[in-house]
Coordinates of C-alpha atoms in Angstrom, one line a residue:
M280 CA 118.4 175.2 112.2
A281 CA 118.1 171.5 112.8
A282 CA 120.1 171.4 116.1
P283 CA 117.6 173.2 118.4
E284 CA 114.8 170.9 117.1
E285 CA 116.9 167.8 117.9
T286 CA 117.7 169.2 121.4
L287 CA 114.1 169.7 122.1
R288 CA 113.2 166.2 121.0
R289 CA 115.8 164.8 123.3
R290 CA 114.7 167.0 126.2
K291 CA 111.1 166.0 125.7
A292 CA 112.0 162.3 125.6
G293 CA 114.1 162.7 128.8
N294 CA 111.3 164.5 130.8
S295 CA 108.5 162.1 129.8
G296 CA 110.3 159.0 131.0
P297 CA 110.1 155.6 129.3
E298 CA 107.0 155.0 127.2
P299 CA 104.9 152.0 127.8
E300 CA 105.1 149.2 125.2
T301 CA 102.2 149.0 122.9
P302 CA 100.7 145.5 122.8
P303 CA 100.9 143.8 119.5
E304 CA 97.8 143.7 117.4
S305 CA 95.8 140.5 117.8
G306 CA 97.1 137.9 115.3
R307 CA 100.4 139.6 114.9
D308 CA 103.9 139.2 116.5
P309 CA 105.7 142.1 118.2
T310 CA 107.2 143.2 114.9
G311 CA 103.8 143.6 113.3
C312 CA 104.0 140.6 111.1
P313 CA 101.2 138.0 111.0
A314 CA 101.7 135.6 113.9
R315 CA 102.9 132.2 112.9
L316 CA 101.1 129.1 114.0
R317 CA 102.7 126.8 116.5
T318 CA 103.5 123.3 115.7
G319 CA 101.9 120.1 117.0
T320 CA 98.2 120.9 116.3
F321 CA 96.2 119.5 113.4
W322 CA 93.0 121.6 113.1
L323 CA 93.7 122.9 109.7
T324 CA 95.1 119.5 108.7
R325 CA 91.7 117.9 109.4
I326 CA 90.1 120.4 107.0
V327 CA 92.5 119.7 104.2
L328 CA 92.3 116.0 104.8
L329 CA 88.5 116.1 104.7
R330 CA 88.3 118.1 101.6
A331 CA 90.9 115.8 99.9
L332 CA 88.9 112.6 100.8
A333 CA 85.6 114.4 99.8
F334 CA 87.1 115.2 96.4
I335 CA 88.0 111.5 95.8
Y336 CA 84.4 110.4 96.9
F337 CA 83.0 113.1 94.6
V338 CA 84.9 111.7 91.6
A339 CA 84.0 108.1 92.6
F340 CA 80.3 108.9 92.8
L341 CA 80.4 110.9 89.6
V342 CA 81.8 107.8 87.8
A343 CA 79.1 105.7 89.4
L344 CA 76.4 108.1 88.2
H345 CA 77.7 108.1 84.6
Q346 CA 78.3 104.4 84.3
N347 CA 76.4 102.2 86.8
K348 CA 73.2 101.9 84.7
Q349 CA 75.2 100.6 81.7
L350 CA 77.4 98.2 83.8
I351 CA 75.2 96.9 86.6
G352 CA 71.7 98.5 86.0
D353 CA 68.5 96.8 84.9
R354 CA 69.9 96.1 81.5
G355 CA 73.5 96.4 82.4
L356 CA 76.3 94.1 81.3
L357 CA 76.3 92.4 84.7
P358 CA 73.1 93.3 86.3
C359 CA 73.4 93.8 90.1
R360 CA 69.8 92.5 90.5
A361 CA 70.8 89.2 89.1
Y362 CA 73.8 89.1 91.4
L363 CA 71.7 89.8 94.4
E364 CA 69.3 87.1 93.5
S365 CA 72.2 84.6 93.1
V366 CA 73.4 85.6 96.5
R367 CA 70.0 85.0 97.9
R368 CA 69.7 81.6 96.1
Y369 CA 73.2 80.6 97.4
F370 CA 71.8 81.0 100.9
Q371 CA 68.8 78.9 99.9
G372 CA 66.4 81.9 99.9
R373 CA 67.0 82.7 103.6
G374 CA 68.2 86.2 102.8
G375 CA 68.4 87.9 106.1
W376 CA 71.7 88.2 107.9
D377 CA 73.6 85.6 105.8
A378 CA 73.0 87.3 102.5
V379 CA 73.5 90.8 103.9
S380 CA 76.7 89.9 105.6
Y381 CA 78.0 88.4 102.3
A382 CA 77.1 91.4 100.3
P383 CA 76.5 94.4 102.6
T384 CA 74.5 97.0 100.6
V385 CA 71.5 99.2 101.3
L386 CA 70.0 97.8 98.1
W387 CA 68.7 94.9 100.1
L388 CA 66.2 97.5 101.6
L389 CA 65.1 98.9 98.3
D390 CA 62.7 97.9 95.5
W391 CA 64.6 95.9 92.9
S392 CA 62.1 96.6 90.1
H393 CA 63.6 100.0 89.5
M394 CA 67.3 99.2 90.0
N395 CA 68.5 102.1 87.7
A396 CA 66.7 104.6 89.9
N397 CA 68.2 103.0 93.0
L398 CA 71.7 103.2 91.7
D399 CA 71.2 106.8 90.6
A400 CA 69.9 107.7 94.0
L401 CA 72.9 106.3 95.8
A402 CA 75.3 108.1 93.5
L403 CA 73.4 111.4 93.7
L404 CA 73.2 111.2 97.5
G405 CA 76.9 110.6 97.6
L406 CA 77.6 113.5 95.3
G407 CA 75.6 115.7 97.5
V408 CA 77.2 114.8 100.7
S409 CA 80.7 114.8 99.3
S410 CA 80.1 118.2 97.7
F411 CA 79.1 119.6 101.0
V412 CA 82.3 118.3 102.8
L413 CA 84.4 119.5 99.8
V414 CA 83.1 123.0 99.9
T415 CA 82.8 123.5 103.6
G416 CA 85.6 121.4 104.9
C417 CA 83.3 120.3 107.7
A418 CA 82.1 116.8 108.5
N419 CA 81.2 114.6 111.4
M420 CA 81.1 110.8 111.9
V421 CA 77.5 110.6 110.5
L422 CA 78.5 112.3 107.2
M423 CA 81.7 110.3 106.7
A424 CA 79.9 107.1 107.7
T425 CA 77.2 107.9 105.2
L426 CA 79.7 108.3 102.3
W427 CA 81.4 105.0 103.3
V428 CA 78.0 103.1 103.5
L429 CA 76.9 104.6 100.1
Y430 CA 80.0 103.7 98.3
M431 CA 80.4 100.2 99.8
S432 CA 76.8 99.6 98.8
L433 CA 77.9 100.1 95.2
V434 CA 81.2 98.2 95.6
N435 CA 79.6 95.2 97.0
V436 CA 77.2 94.8 94.1
G437 CA 79.6 96.1 91.4
Q438 CA 81.1 92.7 90.8
I439 CA 84.2 92.9 88.5
W440 CA 83.6 96.5 87.6
Y441 CA 84.3 97.5 91.2
S442 CA 87.1 95.0 91.8
F443 CA 89.4 98.0 92.5
G444 CA 87.0 99.4 95.1
K445 CA 89.4 98.2 97.9
W446 CA 91.5 101.2 97.1
K447 CA 88.9 103.3 99.0
S448 CA 89.9 101.5 102.3
E449 CA 93.6 101.0 101.9
S450 CA 94.3 104.6 103.0
D451 CA 93.9 103.5 106.7
A452 CA 97.5 102.3 107.1
V453 CA 99.6 105.3 105.9
G454 CA 103.2 104.3 106.4
V455 CA 102.6 100.6 106.7
W456 CA 100.5 100.7 103.6
H457 CA 103.5 101.9 101.6
V458 CA 106.0 99.4 103.1
C459 CA 103.7 96.5 102.4
G460 CA 103.1 97.7 98.9
G461 CA 106.9 97.8 98.4
L462 CA 107.4 94.4 99.9
I463 CA 104.7 92.8 97.7
K464 CA 106.5 94.2 94.7
I465 CA 109.9 92.9 95.8
R466 CA 108.5 89.4 96.4
G467 CA 106.4 89.5 93.3
D468 CA 107.7 90.1 89.8
R469 CA 111.4 89.5 89.2
C470 CA 111.6 92.7 87.2
W471 CA 111.3 94.7 90.5
R472 CA 114.5 93.0 91.7
D473 CA 116.5 93.3 88.5
L474 CA 115.2 96.9 88.1
T475 CA 113.7 96.4 84.7
C476 CA 110.0 96.9 85.5
M477 CA 109.9 100.5 84.2
D478 CA 111.1 99.3 80.8
F479 CA 107.6 98.0 80.3
H480 CA 105.3 99.8 82.7
Y481 CA 104.5 103.0 80.8
E482 CA 103.5 100.9 77.7
T483 CA 101.6 98.1 79.3
Q484 CA 99.7 100.0 82.1
P485 CA 95.9 99.9 81.8
V486 CA 95.4 103.2 80.1
P487 CA 98.5 105.1 79.1
N488 CA 98.5 108.8 78.5
P489 CA 100.6 111.1 76.2
V490 CA 103.3 111.6 78.9
A491 CA 103.6 107.8 79.3
Y492 CA 104.5 107.7 75.6
L493 CA 107.4 110.1 76.1
L494 CA 108.6 108.5 79.4
H495 CA 108.7 105.0 77.7
Q496 CA 111.3 106.5 75.2
S497 CA 113.7 107.3 78.2
P498 CA 117.1 105.6 78.2
W499 CA 117.6 102.4 80.1
W500 CA 119.5 104.1 83.0
A501 CA 116.6 106.4 83.6
H502 CA 114.2 103.4 84.0
R503 CA 116.6 101.8 86.5
F504 CA 116.7 105.1 88.5
E505 CA 112.9 105.2 88.5
T506 CA 112.7 101.6 89.8
L507 CA 115.3 102.3 92.6
S508 CA 113.4 105.5 93.5
N509 CA 110.2 103.5 93.8
H510 CA 111.9 101.1 96.2
F511 CA 113.4 104.0 98.3
L512 CA 110.1 105.8 98.5
E513 CA 108.1 102.6 99.4
L514 CA 110.5 100.8 101.7
V515 CA 112.7 103.5 103.3
V516 CA 110.8 106.8 103.4
P517 CA 107.7 105.5 105.3
F518 CA 109.9 105.1 108.4
F519 CA 110.6 108.9 108.4
I520 CA 107.2 109.3 110.1
F521 CA 108.7 107.9 113.4
L522 CA 111.8 110.2 113.3
G523 CA 110.3 113.6 114.3
R524 CA 108.3 116.4 112.9
R525 CA 110.6 117.5 110.1
L526 CA 111.2 114.0 108.7
C527 CA 107.6 113.2 109.0
I528 CA 106.8 116.3 106.9
L529 CA 109.5 115.3 104.5
H530 CA 107.9 111.9 104.2
G531 CA 104.6 113.4 103.4
A532 CA 106.1 115.7 100.8
L533 CA 108.0 112.9 99.1
Q534 CA 105.0 110.6 99.0
I535 CA 102.8 113.3 97.5
L536 CA 105.4 114.3 94.9
F537 CA 105.8 110.6 94.1
Q538 CA 102.1 110.2 93.5
V539 CA 101.9 113.4 91.5
V540 CA 104.6 111.9 89.2
L541 CA 102.5 108.7 88.8
V542 CA 99.4 110.8 88.1
I543 CA 101.2 112.6 85.4
S544 CA 102.6 109.4 83.8
G545 CA 99.3 107.4 83.5
N546 CA 95.6 107.3 83.9
L547 CA 95.4 105.2 87.1
S548 CA 91.9 106.2 88.1
F549 CA 91.9 107.8 91.5
L550 CA 94.3 105.4 93.0
N551 CA 97.2 107.8 93.2
W552 CA 95.0 110.7 94.2
L553 CA 93.7 108.6 97.1
T554 CA 97.2 107.6 98.1
M555 CA 98.1 111.2 98.6
V556 CA 95.3 111.7 101.2
P557 CA 96.8 109.9 104.2
S558 CA 100.1 111.7 103.5
V559 CA 98.3 115.0 104.4
A560 CA 98.3 113.8 108.0
C561 CA 102.0 114.3 108.1
F562 CA 101.7 118.1 107.9
D563 CA 100.5 120.0 111.1
D564 CA 98.8 123.4 111.2
A565 CA 102.1 125.3 111.0
A566 CA 103.0 123.5 107.8
L567 CA 99.6 124.0 106.1
G568 CA 98.8 127.5 107.4
F569 CA 99.9 129.0 104.1
L570 CA 96.8 127.5 102.5
F571 CA 94.4 129.6 104.6
P572 CA 94.0 133.4 104.7
S573 CA 95.4 135.3 107.7
G574 CA 92.6 137.8 108.2
P575 CA 91.0 138.3 111.7
G576 CA 88.2 135.9 112.4
G577 CA 89.3 133.4 109.8
L578 CA 90.2 129.7 110.4
K579 CA 93.9 130.4 110.8
D580 CA 93.2 133.1 113.3
R581 CA 90.9 130.9 115.3
V582 CA 93.4 128.1 115.4
R583 CA 96.1 130.6 116.6
K584 CA 93.8 131.7 119.4
M585 CA 93.2 128.0 120.5
Q586 CA 97.0 127.5 120.4
E587 CA 97.5 130.5 122.7
E588 CA 94.9 129.3 125.1
A589 CA 96.6 125.9 125.2
A590 CA 99.9 127.5 125.7
R591 CA 98.6 129.4 128.8
G592 CA 97.5 126.1 130.2
A593 CA 93.8 126.5 129.5
R594 CA 92.1 123.1 129.1
L595 CA 89.3 122.6 126.7
T596 CA 86.1 121.3 128.3
L597 CA 85.3 117.8 127.0
R598 CA 81.8 117.7 125.8
Y599 CA 79.6 114.6 125.8
G600 CA 80.0 114.4 122.0
C601 CA 83.8 114.5 122.3
V602 CA 83.8 111.7 124.7
V603 CA 81.6 109.6 122.5
R604 CA 83.9 110.4 119.4
Q605 CA 87.0 109.4 121.3
A606 CA 85.4 106.1 122.4
V607 CA 84.4 105.4 118.7
H608 CA 88.0 106.1 117.6
V609 CA 89.3 103.6 120.1
A610 CA 86.8 101.0 119.0
L611 CA 87.6 101.5 115.4
G612 CA 91.3 101.2 116.2
I613 CA 90.8 97.9 117.9
L614 CA 88.6 96.7 115.0
V615 CA 91.2 97.6 112.4
A616 CA 93.9 95.9 114.5
W617 CA 91.8 92.7 114.7
L618 CA 90.9 92.7 111.0
S619 CA 94.6 93.3 110.2
V620 CA 95.7 89.9 111.6
P621 CA 94.8 87.9 108.5
V622 CA 96.3 90.5 106.3
V623 CA 99.6 90.4 108.2
L624 CA 99.6 86.6 108.1
N625 CA 99.0 86.7 104.4
L626 CA 101.9 89.2 104.0
L627 CA 104.2 86.7 105.8
S628 CA 102.9 83.7 104.0
P629 CA 105.0 82.1 101.1
T630 CA 101.7 81.7 99.2
Q631 CA 100.8 85.4 99.6
V632 CA 97.5 86.6 97.9
M633 CA 97.4 90.1 96.5
N634 CA 94.4 92.5 96.0
T635 CA 92.2 90.5 98.3
S636 CA 89.6 91.5 100.9
F637 CA 89.3 89.3 104.0
N638 CA 85.9 90.5 105.0
S639 CA 82.8 91.8 103.3
L640 CA 83.2 95.2 104.8
R641 CA 86.5 95.7 103.0
I642 CA 88.0 97.7 105.9
V643 CA 91.4 96.1 105.7
N644 CA 92.7 94.5 102.5
T645 CA 95.9 93.3 100.8
Y646 CA 97.5 95.8 98.4
G647 CA 99.2 94.6 95.2
A648 CA 98.9 97.1 92.5
F649 CA 101.5 96.3 89.8
G650 CA 103.1 93.6 91.9
S651 CA 103.4 92.0 88.5
I652 CA 104.2 93.8 85.3
T653 CA 103.0 92.6 82.0
K654 CA 105.8 92.6 79.4
E655 CA 103.7 93.1 76.3
R656 CA 100.5 94.9 75.6
T657 CA 97.6 93.1 73.9
E658 CA 94.2 94.6 73.0
V659 CA 90.8 93.3 72.1
I660 CA 89.4 95.2 69.1
L661 CA 85.6 94.9 68.6
Q662 CA 84.5 95.0 65.0
G663 CA 81.2 94.9 63.2
T664 CA 80.1 94.3 59.6
A665 CA 77.0 94.8 57.6
S666 CA 77.9 92.0 55.3
P667 CA 75.4 89.1 55.3
N668 CA 78.2 86.6 55.2
A669 CA 80.8 87.0 57.8
S670 CA 83.2 84.8 56.0
A671 CA 83.1 86.6 52.7
P672 CA 86.4 87.9 51.5
D673 CA 84.8 91.2 50.6
A674 CA 83.2 91.7 54.1
V675 CA 84.2 95.1 55.4
W676 CA 84.9 95.0 59.2
E677 CA 84.8 98.4 61.0
D678 CA 86.4 99.0 64.4
Y679 CA 84.4 100.3 67.5
G680 CA 86.3 103.0 69.4
F681 CA 86.4 103.1 73.2
K682 CA 86.6 106.3 75.3
C683 CA 90.3 105.9 76.4
K684 CA 91.8 102.5 75.7
P685 CA 94.1 102.1 72.7
G686 CA 92.4 101.2 69.5
D687 CA 93.1 103.4 66.4
P688 CA 97.0 103.6 66.2
G689 CA 96.7 107.2 65.1
R690 CA 94.6 108.4 68.0
R691 CA 96.5 110.2 70.8
P692 CA 96.4 108.5 74.2
C693 CA 93.8 110.1 76.5
L694 CA 94.3 112.1 79.7
I695 CA 91.5 111.6 82.2
S696 CA 92.9 111.1 85.6
P697 CA 91.3 111.0 88.3
Y698 CA 88.2 110.0 86.3
H699 CA 87.8 106.3 85.6
Y700 CA 86.4 104.5 82.6
R701 CA 85.6 101.1 84.1
L702 CA 84.8 99.3 80.8
D703 CA 88.2 100.4 79.3
W704 CA 90.1 99.0 82.3
L705 CA 88.3 95.7 82.1
M706 CA 89.0 95.5 78.4
W707 CA 92.7 95.7 79.4
F708 CA 92.3 92.7 81.7
A709 CA 90.2 90.8 79.1
A710 CA 93.0 91.1 76.5
F711 CA 95.3 88.8 78.5
Q712 CA 92.6 86.4 79.3
T713 CA 90.0 84.6 77.2
Y714 CA 86.3 85.5 76.5
E715 CA 85.4 82.5 78.5
H716 CA 86.8 84.3 81.6
N717 CA 84.9 87.5 80.6
E718 CA 81.3 86.6 79.6
W719 CA 80.3 90.3 79.9
I720 CA 82.2 90.9 76.6
I721 CA 79.8 88.6 74.8
H722 CA 77.0 90.5 76.4
L723 CA 78.5 93.7 75.1
A724 CA 78.8 92.2 71.6
G725 CA 75.1 91.3 71.7
K726 CA 74.2 94.9 72.6
L727 CA 76.4 96.2 69.8
L728 CA 74.5 93.9 67.4
A729 CA 71.4 95.8 68.4
N730 CA 72.9 99.3 68.4
D731 CA 71.9 99.4 72.1
R732 CA 72.0 103.1 73.0
E733 CA 72.8 102.5 76.7
A734 CA 75.8 100.3 76.0
L735 CA 77.1 102.5 73.2
S736 CA 77.2 105.4 75.6
L737 CA 80.3 103.7 77.1
L738 CA 82.0 103.9 73.8
A739 CA 83.5 106.9 71.9
F740 CA 82.9 105.7 68.3
N741 CA 80.1 103.6 66.8
P742 CA 80.8 102.9 63.1
F743 CA 77.1 102.1 62.6
K744 CA 75.7 105.3 64.0
D745 CA 72.7 106.5 62.1
R746 CA 72.8 103.2 60.2
A747 CA 71.3 99.8 60.5
P748 CA 73.0 97.7 63.2
P749 CA 75.8 95.3 62.2
R750 CA 74.8 91.8 61.2
W751 CA 77.9 90.4 62.8
V752 CA 80.3 91.4 65.6
R753 CA 83.7 89.8 66.4
G754 CA 86.6 90.4 68.6
E755 CA 90.2 90.5 67.2
H756 CA 93.3 90.1 69.3
Y757 CA 96.2 92.5 68.6
R758 CA 99.7 93.2 70.0
Y759 CA 100.4 96.9 70.6
K760 CA 103.7 98.8 71.0
F761 CA 104.4 102.4 71.3
S762 CA 105.9 103.8 68.1
R763 CA 109.5 105.0 68.3
L764 CA 109.9 108.7 68.8
G765 CA 111.3 110.1 65.5
G766 CA 110.6 106.8 63.7
R767 CA 108.5 106.3 60.5
H768 CA 105.4 105.3 62.3
A769 CA 105.6 108.4 64.6
A770 CA 106.3 110.6 61.5
A771 CA 103.1 109.2 59.9
G772 CA 101.1 110.4 63.0
R773 CA 100.9 106.9 64.7
W774 CA 101.2 106.7 68.4
W775 CA 101.0 102.8 68.3
V776 CA 102.2 100.0 66.1
R777 CA 99.9 97.0 66.2
K778 CA 100.1 93.5 64.8
R779 CA 97.2 91.0 64.7
I780 CA 97.6 87.9 66.9
G781 CA 94.4 86.1 65.8
P782 CA 90.7 86.0 66.7
Y783 CA 89.6 86.7 70.3
F784 CA 86.0 85.4 69.7
P785 CA 84.4 84.4 66.4
P786 CA 81.9 86.4 64.4
L787 CA 78.5 86.4 66.2
S788 CA 75.0 87.3 65.2
L789 CA 71.9 87.9 67.4
R790 CA 70.6 84.5 66.4
D791 CA 73.8 82.8 67.6
L792 CA 73.4 84.4 71.0
E793 CA 69.8 83.6 71.8
G794 CA 70.6 80.3 73.8
Y795 CA 73.7 82.0 75.4
F796 CA 71.6 84.9 76.7
Q797 CA 68.7 82.8 77.7
S798 CA 71.0 80.5 79.9
R799 CA 72.2 83.6 81.8
D800 CA 68.8 85.3 82.1
W801 CA 70.0 88.2 80.0
P802 CA 67.3 89.8 77.8
L803 CA 68.1 89.5 74.2
P804 CA 68.6 93.0 72.8
E805 CA 66.2 94.3 70.2
P806 CA 67.7 96.2 67.3
E807 CA 67.1 100.0 67.6

């Protein structure tokens, strides 16, 4: 019974002639599958890049909102009002352009009598603008310039607390940035040349995390491989961006993977997160299309239509705004090239300086993170006592605990990246310097003597909470080492093994600090 039906079907097909081809559905190829984006355009890349940069800004302004008042506010450890006044005095009261060009910040235009409110306003405005860009993926020159001006306004009055603010601008150079960073390491610490730096890095980095504890226990050959991989990724892989699309994408993927590994292995603030951002530019729309939905009318579909119009030879009409934007891009390129001259000369100099800005706008800087690796970890432990006699043998000294930096050997290392505790980082630097180089730590000690609520918000543990303030505060210097995995200290629940080196600064009372504070125009804290 099937044969006649098959004959009729063949006869009907023969009489009707060839059927016309059905055009493929919009956004799909002739097989009915979603059309693939062409290579060579970067519309979606711009969206990903803007969102990534907006995320870094969001974190940076969030850190500023939470910590600026305690660090540089009206009663901060290094008040920015006193800093601006010193800048104005340095220029003999002229203010004006000399002072503004030395420390560019919109705070010059605001009322200094309410500096805490000013700092919060800058941070909140930055959070608002960065949130908009992060959610929408849309921005223009005005919005991005606003973010830059707001953050640079904080960096330029942040003093030592924002001494790492130049990370924000180092993403301009992409490949060259990585090469220069690698060259600085090779020319810096000898351990980068003999491949031993990773023997120390995990233990001595500013704020280790639990993964750093495990990685530090790796065998010697694993650390050698890590150092060699670092050199390959920083000195060789960046040249891939000049060798065609596929190798450029490979460069971006390897650099992002490298930074992800660094993020996992330590709390390096948003440095590594920021370093990923320029690598996004290595991926075109075809490579990043999987991040966007394929539905009709969506961003991916609109990009595909623009690509089709371009393939048919249609030219986009340049609007006045586009012409202005292109002119600004050219001008910025020339500016960056001009500002890069002293940076390149510094790189070639036998007396090379690292981590330095050559202009107050901090647009182009030298990069040198971990150009030198410390070989042992030391910590400053702040302690207080209620004993009336600091020298008494029976005086009980109790440790203050910080948010993230090592203190109690039994406390698990924290995991906070990309968030940044600025005080914890500066305590790391203070440990291999002296308190004379870090006067702010004496200011902090004075605030602890008064149980100052604002300063204590930067700490995790106050042994004198709900008690009278301590009568004395001192700084003790300790050497810290990771406990050996499987050893007796680890079995006892200790992540660290510490040994006292000696005093960092002697026991201090509020009475001892009166003259010290007065000479620096710091208000003497009143016990709460």
